[in-house]
Coordinates of C-alpha atoms and ligand atoms in Angstrom, one line a residue:
M195 CA 27.2 104.2 187.7
T196 CA 26.9 102.2 190.9
K197 CA 23.2 102.2 190.5
R198 CA 23.3 101.0 186.9
I199 CA 25.8 98.2 187.8
F200 CA 23.6 97.2 190.7
R201 CA 20.5 97.1 188.5
A202 CA 22.3 95.0 185.9
V203 CA 23.8 92.6 188.3
F204 CA 20.6 92.3 190.3
L205 CA 18.5 91.6 187.3
V206 CA 20.9 89.2 185.8
S207 CA 21.4 87.3 189.1
A208 CA 17.7 87.3 189.9
L209 CA 16.8 86.1 186.5
A210 CA 19.5 83.5 186.5
L211 CA 18.4 82.2 190.0
A212 CA 14.6 82.3 189.0
V213 CA 15.2 80.6 185.6
G214 CA 17.5 78.0 187.4
L215 CA 14.8 77.4 189.9
A216 CA 12.2 76.9 187.3
F217 CA 14.4 74.7 185.2
L218 CA 15.2 72.6 188.2
M219 CA 11.6 72.2 189.0
V220 CA 10.7 71.1 185.5
V221 CA 13.6 68.6 185.4
L222 CA 12.5 67.2 188.8
Y223 CA 9.0 67.0 187.6
Q224 CA 10.0 65.2 184.5
F225 CA 12.2 62.9 186.5
F226 CA 9.5 61.9 189.0
G227 CA 7.0 61.5 186.1
G228 CA 9.4 59.0 184.5
Q229 CA 9.9 57.3 187.8
L230 CA 6.1 56.9 188.3
E231 CA 5.8 55.3 184.9
T232 CA 8.5 52.8 185.6
E233 CA 6.9 52.0 188.9
L234 CA 3.5 51.5 187.3
K235 CA 5.0 49.3 184.7
N236 CA 6.8 47.1 187.3
E237 CA 3.7 46.9 189.6
A238 CA 1.6 46.0 186.5
S239 CA 3.9 43.3 185.6
Y240 CA 4.0 41.7 189.2
L241 CA 0.2 42.0 189.5
S242 CA -0.3 40.5 186.1
I243 CA 1.6 37.4 187.2
A244 CA -0.5 37.2 190.3
V245 CA -3.8 37.6 188.4
E246 CA -2.6 35.1 185.8
N247 CA -2.2 32.6 188.6
D248 CA -5.0 33.4 191.0
G249 CA -7.5 35.3 189.0
A250 CA -9.2 38.4 190.2
K251 CA -9.0 37.2 193.8
A252 CA -5.4 38.1 193.9
L253 CA -6.4 41.7 193.6
E254 CA -8.7 41.7 196.6
E255 CA -5.9 41.6 199.0
L256 CA -4.2 44.7 197.8
P257 CA -3.2 47.0 200.6
E258 CA -5.3 50.1 201.0
H259 CA -2.7 52.7 200.0
A260 CA -1.8 50.7 196.8
E261 CA -2.2 52.4 193.4
R262 CA -5.5 52.2 191.7
V263 CA -5.9 48.8 190.0
T264 CA -8.5 48.0 187.5
L265 CA -9.2 44.7 185.7
I266 CA -11.1 44.9 182.5
S267 CA -12.5 42.1 180.5
K268 CA -11.7 41.9 176.8
D269 CA -15.1 43.4 176.1
G270 CA -14.3 46.4 178.1
D271 CA -16.4 45.7 181.1
V272 CA -14.8 46.5 184.4
L273 CA -14.3 43.3 186.4
F274 CA -12.5 44.8 189.4
D275 CA -11.4 48.1 190.7
N276 CA -9.9 48.6 194.1
R277 CA -11.2 52.2 194.4
A278 CA -14.7 51.9 192.9
D279 CA -17.6 49.7 192.5
A280 CA -16.8 47.8 189.3
S281 CA -20.5 47.2 188.5
E282 CA -21.2 50.8 188.3
M283 CA -18.3 51.7 186.1
E284 CA -18.9 52.3 182.4
N285 CA -17.4 50.3 179.7
H286 CA -13.6 50.9 179.2
A287 CA -13.2 49.3 175.8
E288 CA -12.6 52.7 174.2
R289 CA -10.1 54.1 176.7
E290 CA -6.9 54.8 174.9
E291 CA -4.6 52.7 177.1
I292 CA -7.0 49.7 177.0
R293 CA -7.3 49.8 173.3
E294 CA -3.6 50.0 172.9
A295 CA -3.1 47.1 175.4
R296 CA -5.6 45.0 173.5
E297 CA -3.8 45.6 170.2
R298 CA -0.1 45.3 171.1
G299 CA 0.0 43.9 174.7
Y300 CA 0.4 47.1 176.7
G301 CA -1.0 50.7 176.6
Q302 CA -0.3 53.9 178.2
A303 CA -2.3 57.2 178.6
V304 CA -2.2 60.3 180.6
R305 CA -5.4 62.3 181.3
T306 CA -5.7 65.5 183.0
S307 CA -8.5 66.2 185.4
N308 CA -11.2 68.8 184.6
T309 CA -9.5 71.3 187.0
L310 CA -6.2 70.7 185.3
A311 CA -4.8 70.3 188.8
E312 CA -4.1 66.7 188.5
K313 CA -3.1 64.3 185.8
T314 CA -3.6 60.5 185.9
V315 CA -1.0 58.2 184.4
Y316 CA -2.4 54.9 183.1
Y317 CA -0.6 51.7 182.3
A318 CA -2.5 48.8 180.9
L319 CA -1.1 45.2 180.3
R320 CA -3.0 42.5 178.4
L321 CA -3.3 39.2 180.2
E322 CA -3.1 35.8 178.5
N323 CA -6.9 35.4 178.5
G324 CA -7.4 38.8 176.9
D325 CA -8.4 40.7 180.0
V326 CA -6.5 43.9 180.6
L327 CA -4.9 44.9 183.9
R328 CA -4.6 48.6 184.4
I329 CA -2.7 50.5 187.1
S330 CA -3.1 54.2 187.4
S331 CA -1.6 56.8 189.6
T332 CA -2.5 60.4 190.0
Q333 CA 0.2 63.1 190.0
Y334 CA -0.1 66.9 190.3
T335 CA 0.5 68.9 187.2
V336 CA 3.2 71.5 187.1
A337 CA 0.8 74.3 187.5
A338 CA -0.8 72.6 190.4
L339 CA 2.4 71.6 191.9
L340 CA 3.5 75.2 191.7
G341 CA 0.2 76.4 193.0
G342 CA 0.5 74.1 196.0
L343 CA 4.0 75.2 196.5
L344 CA 3.3 78.9 196.0
Q345 CA 4.2 79.9 199.5
P346 CA 7.5 78.2 199.7
V347 CA 8.2 79.1 196.1
L348 CA 7.4 82.7 196.9
L349 CA 9.6 82.5 200.0
V350 CA 12.4 81.1 197.9
L351 CA 11.9 83.7 195.3
I352 CA 12.0 86.5 197.9
M353 CA 15.1 85.0 199.4
V354 CA 16.5 84.7 195.9
L355 CA 15.8 88.4 195.3
I356 CA 17.3 89.5 198.6
L357 CA 20.4 87.4 198.0
S358 CA 20.6 88.9 194.5
G359 CA 20.2 92.3 195.9
I360 CA 23.0 91.8 198.5
F361 CA 25.2 90.2 195.9
A362 CA 24.4 92.9 193.4
S363 CA 25.1 95.6 195.9
R364 CA 28.4 94.1 197.0
A365 CA 29.4 93.4 193.4
S366 CA 28.6 96.9 192.1
K367 CA 30.5 98.5 195.0
K368 CA 33.4 96.3 194.5
I369 CA 33.4 97.0 190.8
V370 CA 33.1 100.8 191.3
K371 CA 35.4 101.2 194.3
P372 CA 38.8 101.0 192.3
L373 CA 37.3 103.4 189.8
N374 CA 36.3 105.8 192.5
E375 CA 39.8 105.5 194.0
L376 CA 41.5 106.3 190.8
D377 CA 44.1 109.1 191.2
L378 CA 43.6 111.1 188.0
D379 CA 46.3 113.5 188.9
D380 CA 48.8 110.6 188.5
P381 CA 47.1 108.1 186.3
E382 CA 50.2 105.9 186.0
A383 CA 50.3 105.1 189.7
N384 CA 46.9 103.4 189.6
E385 CA 46.6 99.6 189.9
T386 CA 43.2 98.9 188.5
Y387 CA 41.4 96.9 185.9
D388 CA 43.3 96.1 182.7
E389 CA 40.4 97.4 180.8
V390 CA 40.8 100.8 182.3
A391 CA 44.4 101.1 181.5
P392 CA 43.9 102.5 177.9
L393 CA 41.5 105.1 179.4
L394 CA 44.1 106.1 182.0
G395 CA 46.7 106.3 179.2
K396 CA 44.4 108.6 177.3
I397 CA 43.8 110.7 180.5
R398 CA 47.6 110.9 181.1
N399 CA 48.3 112.0 177.5
Q400 CA 45.5 114.5 177.7
Q401 CA 46.8 115.8 181.1
R402 CA 50.3 116.1 179.5
T403 CA 48.8 118.1 176.6
I404 CA 46.8 120.3 178.9
Q405 CA 49.8 120.9 181.1
Q406 CA 51.9 121.8 178.2
Q407 CA 49.2 124.1 176.8
L408 CA 48.8 125.7 180.2
S409 CA 52.4 126.4 180.8
A410 CA 52.7 127.7 177.2
A411 CA 49.8 130.0 177.9
K412 CA 51.2 131.0 181.3
R413 CA 54.6 131.7 179.7
Q414 CA 53.0 133.8 177.0
Q415 CA 51.0 135.7 179.6
Q416 CA 54.1 136.3 181.7
E417 CA 56.0 137.5 178.7
F418 CA 53.2 139.7 177.7
S419 CA 52.9 141.3 181.2
I420 CA 56.7 141.6 181.6
I421 CA 56.8 143.5 178.2
T422 CA 53.8 145.6 178.8
E423 CA 54.7 146.3 182.5
N424 CA 58.2 147.4 181.5
M425 CA 56.8 149.7 178.8
S426 CA 56.9 153.4 179.5
E427 CA 54.1 153.8 177.0
G428 CA 50.6 153.1 178.2
L429 CA 48.7 150.1 176.6
L430 CA 45.0 149.6 176.6
V431 CA 43.1 146.9 174.8
I432 CA 39.3 147.3 174.6
D433 CA 36.5 145.3 173.1
K434 CA 33.8 146.5 170.7
Q435 CA 31.7 147.8 173.7
T436 CA 34.6 149.9 174.8
D437 CA 35.1 147.6 177.9
L438 CA 38.7 147.4 179.1
L439 CA 40.2 143.9 178.4
S440 CA 43.8 144.5 179.2
F441 CA 46.0 147.4 180.4
N442 CA 49.4 148.1 181.9
S443 CA 50.3 150.3 184.8
S444 CA 51.9 153.0 182.6
A445 CA 48.4 153.6 181.0
L446 CA 46.9 154.2 184.4
R447 CA 49.8 156.4 185.4
I448 CA 49.6 158.5 182.2
L449 CA 45.8 158.9 182.5
G450 CA 46.1 159.6 186.2
A451 CA 43.9 156.7 187.2
K452 CA 44.4 155.1 190.5
A453 CA 42.8 151.7 189.8
A454 CA 41.7 150.0 186.7
P455 CA 37.9 149.9 186.3
Q456 CA 36.9 146.2 186.4
N457 CA 34.9 145.3 183.4
Q458 CA 34.1 148.9 182.7
S459 CA 34.3 151.1 179.8
V460 CA 37.6 152.7 179.0
L461 CA 35.7 155.9 178.8
T462 CA 35.7 156.1 182.6
L463 CA 39.5 156.6 182.5
N464 CA 39.3 159.8 180.5
R465 CA 36.2 161.6 179.9
S466 CA 37.5 164.3 177.5
E467 CA 35.9 164.9 174.2
P468 CA 39.0 164.1 172.1
F469 CA 39.4 160.7 173.9
R470 CA 35.8 159.8 173.2
R471 CA 36.1 161.0 169.6
T472 CA 39.2 158.8 169.1
I473 CA 37.5 155.7 170.6
D474 CA 34.4 156.2 168.4
A475 CA 36.6 156.6 165.3
V476 CA 38.8 153.6 166.0
L477 CA 35.8 151.4 166.7
A478 CA 34.4 152.5 163.4
G479 CA 37.6 150.9 161.9
G480 CA 39.8 154.0 161.5
H481 CA 43.4 154.6 162.6
R482 CA 43.6 157.7 164.8
T483 CA 46.3 159.7 166.6
E484 CA 45.3 162.4 169.0
L485 CA 47.1 164.7 171.5
L486 CA 45.4 164.4 174.8
Q487 CA 45.7 166.8 177.8
V488 CA 45.9 164.6 180.8
Q489 CA 46.1 165.3 184.5
D490 CA 49.8 166.1 184.7
G491 CA 50.6 166.9 181.1
F492 CA 50.1 165.7 177.6
C493 CA 50.0 162.3 176.0
Q494 CA 49.9 161.2 172.4
L495 CA 47.1 158.6 171.9
I496 CA 47.6 156.2 168.9
A497 CA 44.5 154.0 168.4
N498 CA 44.4 151.1 166.1
P499 CA 41.3 148.9 165.4
V500 CA 41.6 145.1 165.9
L501 CA 39.9 143.3 163.1
R502 CA 38.4 139.8 163.2
R503 CA 37.1 138.3 160.0
G504 CA 37.0 141.8 158.5
E505 CA 34.9 143.2 161.4
V506 CA 36.1 145.5 164.1
A507 CA 36.3 143.3 167.3
G508 CA 38.0 146.0 169.5
A509 CA 41.0 148.4 169.6
V510 CA 44.5 148.7 170.9
L511 CA 45.3 152.1 172.3
L512 CA 48.9 153.2 172.8
L513 CA 49.6 156.2 175.1
V514 CA 52.9 157.9 174.9
D515 CA 53.7 160.5 177.5
V516 CA 54.8 163.6 175.6
T517 CA 54.6 166.1 178.5
E518 CA 58.3 166.6 178.5
R519 CA 58.5 167.1 174.7
I520 CA 55.5 169.5 174.8
Q521 CA 57.0 171.4 177.7
R522 CA 60.4 171.5 175.9
E523 CA 58.7 172.7 172.8
N524 CA 56.8 175.4 174.7
L525 CA 60.0 176.4 176.5
R526 CA 61.9 176.6 173.2
R527 CA 59.1 178.6 171.6
E528 CA 59.1 180.9 174.6
F529 CA 62.9 181.2 174.6
T530 CA 63.0 181.9 170.9
A531 CA 60.5 184.7 171.4
N532 CA 62.5 186.0 174.4
V533 CA 65.8 185.8 172.5
S534 CA 64.3 187.7 169.6
H535 CA 63.0 190.3 171.9
E536 CA 66.3 190.6 173.8
L537 CA 68.3 190.9 170.6
K538 CA 65.9 193.5 169.2
T539 CA 66.5 196.0 172.0
P540 CA 70.2 196.5 171.6
L541 CA 69.9 196.2 167.8
T542 CA 67.2 199.0 167.8
S543 CA 69.6 201.1 169.9
I544 CA 72.6 200.4 167.6
S545 CA 70.5 201.1 164.6
G546 CA 69.1 204.2 166.1
F547 CA 72.5 205.7 167.2
A548 CA 74.0 204.9 163.7
E549 CA 71.0 206.5 162.0
I550 CA 71.4 209.7 164.0
I551 CA 75.1 209.8 163.2
Q552 CA 74.4 209.1 159.6
D553 CA 71.8 211.9 159.3
G554 CA 74.4 214.3 160.8
F555 CA 72.3 215.1 163.9
V556 CA 75.3 214.4 166.1
K557 CA 78.0 216.9 166.7
Q558 CA 81.5 216.0 165.8
E559 CA 82.6 215.9 169.6
D560 CA 79.7 213.6 170.5
I561 CA 80.4 211.0 167.9
K562 CA 82.9 209.3 170.2
K563 CA 80.2 209.2 172.9
F564 CA 77.7 207.6 170.5
A565 CA 80.3 205.2 169.1
G566 CA 80.8 204.1 172.7
K567 CA 77.1 203.5 173.1
I568 CA 77.0 201.5 170.0
F569 CA 80.1 199.5 171.2
D570 CA 78.3 198.8 174.6
E571 CA 75.1 197.7 172.9
A572 CA 77.2 195.5 170.5
Q573 CA 79.0 194.0 173.6
R574 CA 75.6 193.3 175.2
L575 CA 74.6 191.6 172.0
I576 CA 77.8 189.5 172.0
V577 CA 77.3 188.5 175.6
L578 CA 73.7 187.7 174.9
V579 CA 74.5 185.6 171.9
G580 CA 77.2 183.9 173.8
D581 CA 74.8 183.0 176.6
V582 CA 72.2 181.8 174.1
I583 CA 74.8 179.5 172.5
K584 CA 75.9 178.2 176.0
I585 CA 72.4 177.4 177.1
S586 CA 71.6 175.8 173.8
Q587 CA 74.7 173.6 174.1
L588 CA 73.7 172.6 177.6
D589 CA 70.1 171.9 176.4
E590 CA 71.3 169.6 173.6
G591 CA 73.9 168.0 175.9
C592 CA 76.4 168.0 173.2
L593 CA 79.4 169.6 174.9
P594 CA 82.8 168.7 173.5
Y595 CA 84.3 168.5 177.1
E596 CA 85.7 165.7 179.1
E597 CA 85.9 165.1 182.9
E598 CA 89.1 165.7 184.6
E599 CA 90.5 166.0 188.1
V600 CA 90.0 169.6 189.1
D601 CA 91.3 171.4 192.2
L602 CA 88.1 173.2 193.2
F603 CA 89.8 175.7 195.3
Q604 CA 92.3 176.6 192.6
A605 CA 89.5 176.8 190.0
A606 CA 87.6 179.2 192.3
G607 CA 90.7 181.3 192.8
E608 CA 91.2 181.6 189.1
I609 CA 87.6 182.9 188.6
L610 CA 88.1 185.5 191.3
Q611 CA 91.3 186.5 189.7
R612 CA 89.4 187.0 186.3
L613 CA 86.8 189.2 188.1
H614 CA 89.3 191.3 190.0
D615 CA 88.9 194.4 187.8
P616 CA 85.1 194.5 187.7
A617 CA 84.9 193.9 191.5
Q618 CA 87.4 196.7 192.1
E619 CA 85.3 199.0 189.8
R620 CA 82.3 198.4 192.0
G621 CA 84.2 198.5 195.3
V622 CA 83.4 195.0 196.1
S623 CA 86.1 192.8 197.8
L624 CA 86.6 189.2 196.9
H625 CA 87.6 186.4 199.3
L626 CA 88.5 182.7 198.9
E627 CA 88.1 180.4 201.8
G628 CA 88.2 176.6 202.6
G629 CA 90.6 174.2 201.2
H630 CA 91.9 172.2 198.3
I631 CA 89.4 169.5 197.1
I632 CA 90.2 167.5 194.1
H633 CA 87.1 166.6 192.2
Q634 CA 86.5 164.7 188.9
T635 CA 84.5 167.2 186.8
V636 CA 84.2 169.1 183.6
K637 CA 86.4 172.3 184.3
P638 CA 85.0 174.7 181.6
I639 CA 81.4 174.2 182.8
L640 CA 82.5 174.5 186.5
E641 CA 84.3 177.7 185.5
E642 CA 81.2 179.0 183.8
I643 CA 79.0 178.3 186.9
L644 CA 81.4 179.9 189.2
Y645 CA 82.0 182.9 187.0
N646 CA 78.2 183.6 186.7
L647 CA 77.7 183.2 190.4
C648 CA 80.6 185.4 191.4
E649 CA 79.8 188.0 188.7
N650 CA 76.2 188.2 190.0
G651 CA 77.6 188.5 193.6
I652 CA 79.5 191.5 192.4
K653 CA 76.7 192.9 190.1
Y654 CA 74.0 192.8 192.7
N655 CA 76.3 194.1 195.6
R656 CA 76.7 197.4 197.2
E657 CA 79.6 199.7 197.4
G658 CA 82.1 198.3 199.9
G659 CA 80.5 194.9 199.9
S660 CA 82.1 191.5 199.5
V661 CA 81.9 188.2 197.8
T662 CA 83.2 185.2 199.5
V663 CA 83.8 181.8 197.8
T664 CA 84.2 178.9 200.1
V665 CA 85.4 175.4 199.0
R666 CA 84.5 172.8 201.6
R667 CA 83.2 169.2 202.1
G668 CA 79.4 169.2 202.6
E669 CA 77.3 166.5 204.1
D670 CA 77.2 164.4 200.9
G671 CA 80.3 165.7 199.0
A672 CA 82.2 168.7 197.8
E673 CA 80.5 172.1 198.0
I674 CA 81.3 175.5 196.8
S675 CA 79.5 178.5 198.4
V676 CA 79.4 181.9 196.8
K677 CA 78.2 184.3 199.4
D678 CA 77.7 188.1 198.9
T679 CA 76.6 191.0 201.0
G680 CA 74.4 192.5 198.3
I681 CA 70.8 193.5 197.8
G682 CA 69.5 190.0 198.4
I683 CA 66.5 188.3 196.6
P684 CA 62.9 188.4 197.9
K685 CA 61.6 185.0 199.0
P686 CA 58.9 184.6 196.3
Q687 CA 61.4 185.3 193.5
Q688 CA 64.0 182.9 194.8
E689 CA 62.5 180.0 192.9
R690 CA 62.0 181.9 189.6
I691 CA 65.5 183.4 189.2
F692 CA 66.7 180.2 187.6
E693 CA 64.2 180.6 184.8
R694 CA 65.4 181.9 181.4
F695 CA 65.3 185.7 181.1
Y696 CA 63.8 186.1 184.5
R697 CA 65.1 189.1 186.5
V698 CA 64.0 190.4 189.8
D699 CA 64.6 194.0 188.7
K700 CA 64.8 194.2 184.9
S701 CA 66.2 197.7 184.6
H702 CA 68.8 197.1 187.3
S703 CA 69.8 193.9 185.6
K704 CA 70.2 195.7 182.3
E705 CA 72.1 198.5 183.9
V706 CA 74.6 196.0 185.3
G707 CA 74.8 194.3 182.0
G708 CA 72.7 191.1 182.8
T709 CA 71.1 189.0 180.1
G710 CA 68.8 187.1 182.4
L711 CA 70.4 183.8 181.4
G712 CA 73.2 183.6 183.9
L713 CA 71.4 181.5 186.6
S714 CA 69.8 179.4 183.9
I715 CA 73.2 178.4 182.7
V716 CA 74.2 177.8 186.3
K717 CA 71.3 175.5 186.9
H718 CA 71.7 173.5 183.6
G719 CA 75.5 173.4 184.1
A720 CA 75.1 172.0 187.6
A721 CA 72.8 169.4 186.5
Y722 CA 75.3 168.5 183.7
L723 CA 78.0 168.0 186.4
G724 CA 75.6 165.9 188.5
A725 CA 75.4 168.7 191.1
G726 CA 72.6 170.9 192.5
V727 CA 72.4 174.6 193.2
S728 CA 70.4 176.1 196.1
V729 CA 69.9 179.7 197.2
H730 CA 69.6 181.3 200.6
S731 CA 68.9 185.0 200.6
E732 CA 67.6 187.8 202.7
P733 CA 66.7 191.1 200.9
G734 CA 69.1 193.8 202.0
Q735 CA 71.5 191.4 203.6
G736 CA 72.9 189.3 200.8
S737 CA 72.6 186.0 199.1
E738 CA 74.4 182.6 199.2
F739 CA 74.4 180.2 196.2
I740 CA 75.7 176.7 197.0
L741 CA 76.8 174.4 194.3
A742 CA 76.8 170.9 195.9
W743 CA 77.6 167.4 194.6
R744 CA 75.3 165.0 196.2
G745 CA 76.4 161.4 197.1
K746 CA 79.6 161.7 195.4
K747 CA 83.1 161.9 196.9
Ligands
LIG2269 P1 71.2 188.5 185.0 O1 72.0 188.4 183.8 O2 70.1 189.5 184.9 O3 72.0 188.6 186.2 P2 70.7 185.9 186.1 O4 70.0 184.8 185.5 O5 72.1 185.7 186.4 O6 70.4 187.1 185.2 O7 70.0 186.3 187.4 C1 68.6 186.4 187.3 C2 68.2 187.5 188.4 O8 68.3 187.1 189.7 C3 68.9 188.8 188.3 O9 68.3 189.6 187.3 C4 68.8 189.3 189.6 O10 67.6 190.1 189.8 C5 68.7 188.1 190.5 N1 70.1 187.8 191.1 C6 70.9 186.9 190.6 N2 72.0 186.8 191.5 C7 71.8 187.7 192.5 C8 72.5 188.0 193.7 N3 73.7 187.5 193.9 N4 72.0 188.9 194.5 C9 70.7 189.5 194.2 N5 70.0 189.2 193.1 C10 70.5 188.3 192.2

């Protein structure tokens, strides 16, 4: 811009100066030309008076530097010329100025020399006797004048150009400086040309619009990332080439990816066949749902195509972590199968005994014994069904109980009281230690837990052994320990005993009337109460189960 302004200013000023100069020269030339004419007229009139009085003699005394004076007779012969020999000069009768002078008293003519460098101005005056007095003066033509003045004119022109250059440079810088110094971030603060004000106004309005649009876009972006980042479901947005456009951290977590592949295909996140198949199908325009096996479990993939003007432009993939659901379903299926199996055994026995009695294979005196067996199996069934109901209720979390203040020591005492007879039957002594601790909890569930733990302590004990329940304050809160001197549990099985229907020794468990659900109920019940159960056991020495509330009272 500075260059263009410079060029324009320079051209205009140079042109103005050059034209001005030329114009001035022409005016001066005209002026001096007119001056010369007047001088010639005056001189002619003075000399005419002298010639009228003294004749041609008056002209002979003219000074050397005087203008050229010529006296011509009425016939045109040259009578006198102060610059040339009159006798050698040709007849002047037909010269323009002479003819005019003869006709109307004075005549004027201008003649340019052959070289065009000079022009001669003639003024002729008719005398009383008819002779004509002519005075002439030579003047340079404009071209000659310019030619003669070429050097100084060129000098002046160069100076004019230099001056124009300096002026143009300063002017252009001065014009551009305020424009360069404009603060476009704050257009209103600028003090500059009035002409720029509308432009600054427009910039300000545009900036405001851009700012508004930017903050709206930022807000939307933030809202979007807050929503997506707080979603437990994974979200992936891909383009037509399967390249990842957007994702949330849940998606990476579910797919087990550590970092998002920058500008890479979504297929690098999961290379399984079902995933690839779903992506192909969704990019072909179809809606798909697929169950995927991922690193730590399962996820439900819901894929929808994104259409733009009727064409598939990409896809949105939603990943729902269904590991827990699948595990729960598997567990339930396994549990149902186990329950059916566990129910079948006593039912088969009951049915068998009844059949034998019905067929009359049992002697009258043995019927009581068989009836007792049927009763035992039926009792086993009742206990089993009872345990199944308890565990199902804990699973569903729909227990009709409410929390209350429970004296843990007293509750443990009551349980030991209930187990007094079976313990005595097995020759196991029961002990209660510790002190009274009041705890806000669900009493029926606590009783169920303690009953199962103490019953196990008795069941898996030895003749003359003991079960000791201790109520105490642990590191984090209340604790109840159930310690026995029984057979103990081998280390590798200690983790598994809480699984449904898991028994270390199946036949022994059945023998002592176990269902394999007791510790499972303990674990679920403890979780329901916000507590945890741990086990410490040495085979042959005994086991200790600790029910502990963490971070509470
Ligand atoms: P069960 O009805 O068979 O007793 P549980 O779920 O209560 O089922 O216990 C699971 C298994 O853990 C038992 O079969 C037994 O092998 C073992 N077990 C539980 N408690 C004890 C204990 N106090 N001492 C030794 N083994 C135990």
